[in-house]
mmCIF file of C-alpha atoms in Angstrom:
data_model
loop_
_atom_site.group_PDB
_atom_site.id
_atom_site.type_symbol
_atom_site.label_atom_id
_atom_site.label_comp_id
_atom_site.label_asym_id
_atom_site.label_seq_id
_atom_site.Cartn_x
_atom_site.Cartn_y
_atom_site.Cartn_z
ATOM 1 C CA MET U 149 4.872 -45.885 -1.480
ATOM 2 C CA THR U 150 3.567 -45.522 -5.124
ATOM 3 C CA ARG U 151 4.357 -42.720 -7.433
ATOM 4 C CA GLY U 152 0.891 -41.334 -7.376
ATOM 5 C CA THR U 153 0.995 -41.164 -3.580
ATOM 6 C CA ARG U 154 4.322 -39.241 -3.672
ATOM 7 C CA GLN U 155 3.028 -36.765 -6.085
ATOM 8 C CA PHE U 156 -0.174 -36.249 -3.873
ATOM 9 C CA ARG U 157 2.004 -35.813 -0.795
ATOM 10 C CA ALA U 158 4.228 -33.264 -2.779
ATOM 11 C CA VAL U 159 1.175 -31.315 -3.677
ATOM 12 C CA ILE U 160 0.035 -31.184 -0.199
ATOM 13 C CA PHE U 161 3.389 -30.082 1.156
ATOM 14 C CA MET U 162 3.505 -27.441 -1.379
ATOM 15 C CA PHE U 163 -0.011 -26.255 -0.444
ATOM 16 C CA LEU U 164 1.065 -26.208 3.245
ATOM 17 C CA ILE U 165 4.163 -24.274 2.438
ATOM 18 C CA ILE U 166 2.313 -21.516 0.553
ATOM 19 C CA ILE U 167 -0.216 -21.227 3.641
ATOM 20 C CA ALA U 168 2.830 -21.022 6.065
ATOM 21 C CA VAL U 169 4.563 -18.415 4.102
ATOM 22 C CA TRP U 170 1.304 -16.334 3.855
ATOM 23 C CA ILE U 171 0.577 -16.594 7.592
ATOM 24 C CA LEU U 172 4.211 -15.714 8.522
ATOM 25 C CA VAL U 173 4.760 -12.868 5.983
ATOM 26 C CA PHE U 174 1.495 -11.329 5.126
ATOM 27 C CA LEU U 175 -0.755 -11.867 8.181
ATOM 28 C CA PRO U 176 0.987 -9.946 11.007
ATOM 29 C CA PRO U 177 0.499 -6.167 10.748
ATOM 30 C CA TYR U 178 4.266 -5.462 10.139
ATOM 31 C CA GLU U 179 3.172 -2.169 8.486
ATOM 32 C CA LYS U 180 2.647 -0.629 12.079
ATOM 33 C CA LEU U 181 6.296 -0.928 12.737
ATOM 34 C CA VAL U 182 7.118 0.850 9.489
ATOM 35 C CA TYR U 183 4.551 3.569 10.297
ATOM 36 C CA SER U 184 5.689 3.951 13.901
ATOM 37 C CA LYS U 185 9.368 4.764 12.723
ATOM 38 C CA SER U 186 8.095 7.210 10.004
ATOM 39 C CA THR U 187 8.812 10.921 10.235
ATOM 40 C CA ALA U 188 5.778 13.361 10.927
ATOM 41 C CA ARG U 189 5.230 15.849 8.262
ATOM 42 C CA SER U 190 5.411 19.411 9.267
ATOM 43 C CA SER U 191 3.784 22.421 7.494
ATOM 44 C CA ALA U 192 7.135 23.290 6.061
ATOM 45 C CA ASP U 193 7.572 19.765 4.686
ATOM 46 C CA ILE U 194 4.236 19.967 2.993
ATOM 47 C CA THR U 195 4.945 23.278 1.420
ATOM 48 C CA GLU U 196 8.390 22.002 0.050
ATOM 49 C CA LYS U 197 6.620 18.715 -1.243
ATOM 50 C CA PRO U 198 2.965 19.465 -1.571
ATOM 51 C CA GLU U 199 1.869 16.166 -3.203
ATOM 52 C CA ASN U 200 0.879 12.853 -1.598
ATOM 53 C CA ASN U 201 1.092 13.809 2.216
ATOM 54 C CA GLU U 202 -2.265 12.040 3.027
ATOM 55 C CA GLY U 203 -1.740 9.421 5.577
ATOM 56 C CA TYR U 204 1.397 10.584 7.122
ATOM 57 C CA LYS U 205 1.755 11.606 10.764
ATOM 58 C CA GLY U 206 0.779 15.214 11.250
ATOM 59 C CA GLY U 207 3.595 17.303 12.782
ATOM 60 C CA ARG U 208 4.336 20.849 13.490
ATOM 61 C CA ASP U 209 1.892 23.572 12.318
ATOM 62 C CA ILE U 210 -0.605 21.165 10.531
ATOM 63 C CA PRO U 211 -4.067 22.591 10.674
ATOM 64 C CA VAL U 212 -6.566 20.765 13.009
ATOM 65 C CA LEU U 213 -10.150 19.960 12.032
ATOM 66 C CA ASP U 214 -11.843 19.445 15.410
ATOM 67 C CA ALA U 215 -14.988 17.315 15.016
ATOM 68 C CA ALA U 216 -16.101 18.280 18.541
ATOM 69 C CA ALA U 217 -16.286 21.962 17.499
ATOM 70 C CA SER U 218 -18.853 23.631 15.282
ATOM 71 C CA VAL U 219 -17.363 22.524 11.904
ATOM 72 C CA GLU U 220 -18.102 24.492 8.870
ATOM 73 C CA ASN U 221 -19.106 22.397 6.021
ATOM 74 C CA GLU U 222 -16.453 23.814 3.697
ATOM 75 C CA LYS U 223 -14.612 21.112 1.769
ATOM 76 C CA ASP U 224 -11.552 22.518 0.335
ATOM 77 C CA PRO U 225 -9.921 19.947 -1.967
ATOM 78 C CA GLU U 226 -6.513 21.703 -1.557
ATOM 79 C CA GLN U 227 -6.456 21.830 2.174
ATOM 80 C CA LEU U 228 -4.472 19.319 4.189
ATOM 81 C CA PHE U 229 -5.336 18.840 7.996
ATOM 82 C CA VAL U 230 -5.507 16.347 10.731
ATOM 83 C CA LEU U 231 -8.851 15.367 11.984
ATOM 84 C CA LYS U 232 -9.383 15.372 15.798
ATOM 85 C CA ILE U 233 -12.241 13.379 16.948
ATOM 86 C CA ASP U 234 -13.571 11.268 19.806
ATOM 87 C CA ALA U 235 -13.036 7.699 18.953
ATOM 88 C CA LYS U 236 -16.734 6.759 19.756
ATOM 89 C CA ASN U 237 -17.687 9.135 16.803
ATOM 90 C CA LEU U 238 -15.557 7.115 14.407
ATOM 91 C CA LYS U 239 -17.260 3.894 13.391
ATOM 92 C CA PRO U 240 -15.834 1.209 10.941
ATOM 93 C CA THR U 241 -18.082 0.712 7.861
ATOM 94 C CA GLY U 242 -16.561 -2.702 6.815
ATOM 95 C CA ILE U 243 -16.119 -1.164 3.402
ATOM 96 C CA TYR U 244 -12.573 -1.367 1.853
ATOM 97 C CA ARG U 245 -10.584 -0.225 -1.111
ATOM 98 C CA PRO U 246 -7.038 -0.370 -2.368
ATOM 99 C CA ALA U 247 -5.345 2.286 -0.166
ATOM 100 C CA ALA U 248 -2.856 3.723 -2.659
ATOM 101 C CA TYR U 249 -5.251 4.146 -5.674
ATOM 102 C CA ASP U 250 -8.147 5.972 -6.952
ATOM 103 C CA THR U 251 -10.877 3.390 -7.396
ATOM 104 C CA ASN U 252 -13.914 2.573 -9.496
ATOM 105 C CA ALA U 253 -16.970 0.840 -8.131
ATOM 106 C CA SER U 254 -15.659 -2.696 -8.734
ATOM 107 C CA SER U 255 -12.468 -2.028 -6.651
ATOM 108 C CA TYR U 256 -14.459 -1.795 -3.424
ATOM 109 C CA GLU U 257 -14.654 -4.823 -1.130
ATOM 110 C CA THR U 258 -16.947 -5.658 1.749
ATOM 111 C CA ASN U 259 -15.674 -9.122 2.592
ATOM 112 C CA SER U 260 -12.966 -8.705 5.259
ATOM 113 C CA LEU U 261 -11.789 -12.354 4.667
ATOM 114 C CA LYS U 262 -11.168 -11.584 0.963
ATOM 115 C CA VAL U 263 -9.411 -8.378 1.811
ATOM 116 C CA MET U 264 -7.099 -10.419 4.164
ATOM 117 C CA LEU U 265 -6.331 -12.752 1.259
ATOM 118 C CA LEU U 266 -5.800 -9.928 -1.185
ATOM 119 C CA ARG U 267 -3.196 -8.358 0.888
ATOM 120 C CA ALA U 268 -0.495 -10.432 -0.797
ATOM 121 C CA LYS U 269 -1.240 -8.213 -3.813
ATOM 122 C CA GLU U 270 -1.958 -4.687 -2.418
ATOM 123 C CA SER U 271 -2.728 -2.879 0.805
ATOM 124 C CA TYR U 272 -6.287 -2.167 1.601
ATOM 125 C CA ALA U 273 -7.779 0.773 3.584
ATOM 126 C CA GLN U 274 -11.212 0.858 5.392
ATOM 127 C CA TYR U 275 -13.790 3.623 5.419
ATOM 128 C CA TYR U 276 -14.667 4.796 8.811
ATOM 129 C CA MET U 277 -17.601 7.126 9.290
ATOM 130 C CA ALA U 278 -16.825 10.314 11.295
ATOM 131 C CA GLU U 279 -19.588 12.109 13.029
ATOM 132 C CA PHE U 280 -19.122 15.789 13.532
ATOM 133 C CA ALA U 281 -20.763 17.864 16.331
ATOM 134 C CA ASN U 282 -23.048 19.586 13.942
ATOM 135 C CA GLY U 283 -24.338 16.174 12.872
ATOM 136 C CA GLU U 284 -22.654 15.814 9.653
ATOM 137 C CA LYS U 285 -21.258 12.450 8.849
ATOM 138 C CA VAL U 286 -18.288 12.062 6.493
ATOM 139 C CA PRO U 287 -16.408 8.886 5.492
ATOM 140 C CA VAL U 288 -12.673 8.868 6.380
ATOM 141 C CA LEU U 289 -10.334 6.448 4.663
ATOM 142 C CA LEU U 290 -7.900 4.921 7.022
ATOM 143 C CA ASN U 291 -5.523 1.895 6.826
ATOM 144 C CA ASN U 292 -6.055 0.141 9.971
ATOM 145 C CA ARG U 293 -2.934 -1.918 9.539
ATOM 146 C CA LEU U 294 -0.991 1.327 10.060
ATOM 147 C CA VAL U 295 -3.266 3.257 12.422
ATOM 148 C CA LYS U 296 -5.014 1.707 15.385
ATOM 149 C CA VAL U 297 -8.323 3.450 16.175
ATOM 150 C CA PRO U 298 -8.618 3.196 20.139
ATOM 151 C CA GLY U 299 -11.811 2.092 21.857
ATOM 152 C CA GLY U 300 -12.310 5.559 23.453
ATOM 153 C CA GLY U 301 -10.889 8.890 24.028
ATOM 154 C CA THR U 302 -9.803 11.572 21.565
ATOM 155 C CA VAL U 303 -7.763 10.498 18.682
ATOM 156 C CA THR U 304 -5.898 12.626 16.150
ATOM 157 C CA LEU U 305 -5.738 11.000 12.718
ATOM 158 C CA PRO U 306 -3.161 11.021 10.071
ATOM 159 C CA ILE U 307 -2.921 13.900 7.685
ATOM 160 C CA GLY U 308 -6.117 14.017 5.515
ATOM 161 C CA LYS U 309 -7.400 15.780 2.511
ATOM 162 C CA TRP U 310 -10.999 16.305 1.175
ATOM 163 C CA ARG U 311 -11.517 14.292 -1.973
ATOM 164 C CA MET U 312 -14.508 13.356 -4.098
ATOM 165 C CA ASP U 313 -15.493 9.822 -5.414
ATOM 166 C CA SER U 314 -18.724 9.479 -7.199
ATOM 167 C CA ASN U 315 -18.540 5.757 -6.843
ATOM 168 C CA LEU U 316 -18.968 5.770 -3.015
ATOM 169 C CA ALA U 317 -22.646 5.478 -3.022
ATOM 170 C CA LYS U 318 -22.809 2.841 -5.643
ATOM 171 C CA ALA U 319 -20.044 0.875 -4.034
ATOM 172 C CA SER U 320 -21.549 0.908 -0.509
ATOM 173 C CA GLY U 321 -25.149 0.321 -1.445
ATOM 174 C CA GLY U 322 -26.117 3.724 -0.282
ATOM 175 C CA LYS U 323 -24.173 3.605 3.152
ATOM 176 C CA LEU U 324 -21.841 6.161 2.064
ATOM 177 C CA ALA U 325 -24.111 8.425 0.245
ATOM 178 C CA ASP U 326 -22.005 11.587 0.018
ATOM 179 C CA LYS U 327 -19.402 11.619 -2.686
ATOM 180 C CA TRP U 328 -17.084 13.600 -0.280
ATOM 181 C CA TYR U 329 -14.627 11.855 1.941
ATOM 182 C CA ILE U 330 -11.492 12.509 3.863
ATOM 183 C CA ASP U 331 -8.482 10.564 2.429
ATOM 184 C CA ALA U 332 -6.165 9.967 5.332
ATOM 185 C CA ALA U 333 -4.231 6.933 3.827
ATOM 186 C CA SER U 334 -3.274 6.985 0.125
ATOM 187 C CA GLY U 335 -0.331 9.427 0.086
ATOM 188 C CA TYR U 336 1.618 7.346 2.610
ATOM 189 C CA GLU U 337 0.767 4.093 0.794
ATOM 190 C CA LYS U 338 2.445 5.621 -2.307
ATOM 191 C CA GLY U 339 5.447 6.829 -0.365
ATOM 192 C CA ALA U 340 9.066 5.449 -0.220
ATOM 193 C CA ASP U 341 8.594 3.872 3.160
ATOM 194 C CA MET U 342 5.686 1.516 2.053
ATOM 195 C CA GLN U 343 7.322 0.880 -1.403
ATOM 196 C CA ALA U 344 10.535 -0.310 0.433
ATOM 197 C CA PHE U 345 8.429 -2.532 2.741
ATOM 198 C CA SER U 346 6.518 -4.010 -0.092
ATOM 199 C CA SER U 347 9.814 -4.941 -1.715
ATOM 200 C CA ILE U 348 11.320 -6.440 1.347
ATOM 201 C CA ARG U 349 8.019 -8.330 2.123
ATOM 202 C CA THR U 350 8.109 -9.953 -1.338
ATOM 203 C CA ILE U 351 11.726 -10.907 -1.076
ATOM 204 C CA ALA U 352 11.021 -12.404 2.273
ATOM 205 C CA ALA U 353 8.162 -14.388 1.123
ATOM 206 C CA ALA U 354 10.174 -15.757 -1.799
ATOM 207 C CA GLY U 355 13.154 -16.444 0.440
ATOM 208 C CA LEU U 356 11.122 -18.165 3.073
ATOM 209 C CA GLY U 357 9.206 -20.250 0.477
ATOM 210 C CA ILE U 358 12.531 -21.431 -1.011
ATOM 211 C CA LEU U 359 13.929 -22.220 2.466
ATOM 212 C CA LEU U 360 10.791 -24.322 3.459
ATOM 213 C CA VAL U 361 10.853 -26.271 0.088
ATOM 214 C CA LEU U 362 14.485 -27.060 0.623
ATOM 215 C CA CYS U 363 13.765 -28.294 4.173
ATOM 216 C CA VAL U 364 11.005 -30.545 2.957
ATOM 217 C CA MET U 365 13.051 -32.016 0.194
ATOM 218 C CA ILE U 366 15.990 -32.562 2.484
ATOM 219 C CA GLY U 367 13.663 -34.220 4.892
ATOM 220 C CA MET U 368 12.117 -36.434 2.384
ATOM 221 C CA PHE U 369 15.681 -37.433 1.105
ATOM 222 C CA VAL U 370 16.853 -38.372 4.521
ATOM 223 C CA ARG U 371 13.730 -40.442 5.165
ATOM 224 C CA ARG U 372 14.408 -42.452 1.929
ATOM 225 C CA ARG U 373 17.804 -43.299 3.055
#
């Protein structure tokens, strides 16, 4: 085997290792396990720690915004609540953005494959369009790697908060025309649980990558002998 052939094979092996690490570490929705074990936030918890509760499980005494009732169009940016809605009235839009951060127009993404690849860098959430009984439609930001929206029946979403984003219409090509939306993702993404998960995932990716490289090197050494 020539030196050039060995170098080419080494490059192919490294590429395959990177793909294998990405598939094993970043592709499965491990975030769901983290979220399922997280503690629901009660009204008392929110009073004690009023910042960054969006996206957490809603616990005791959290106000409910029922989309099946006659909903008043009062968007209080200080109010935290859980949205109760029929799953058939909650439609994915295919528009994504980094879950933990405020965004500008260029931060939005509509290519689901690109979002999947970018997950190695940061977590993405998707806008769902919620339709209320009075006909109003409002985007709801959800991380569907944490929260599964069922195919039918009534669903209670994570804690949400009214927020404004003047880039929504521009980023969505007019699909999300109202600058108001319900943020039900960003607080949890900024929290300790997800920060710890992100660190563990990075360490796991590095460790698995090193292990696979060593296995390939040992295998090549044994074959030479």
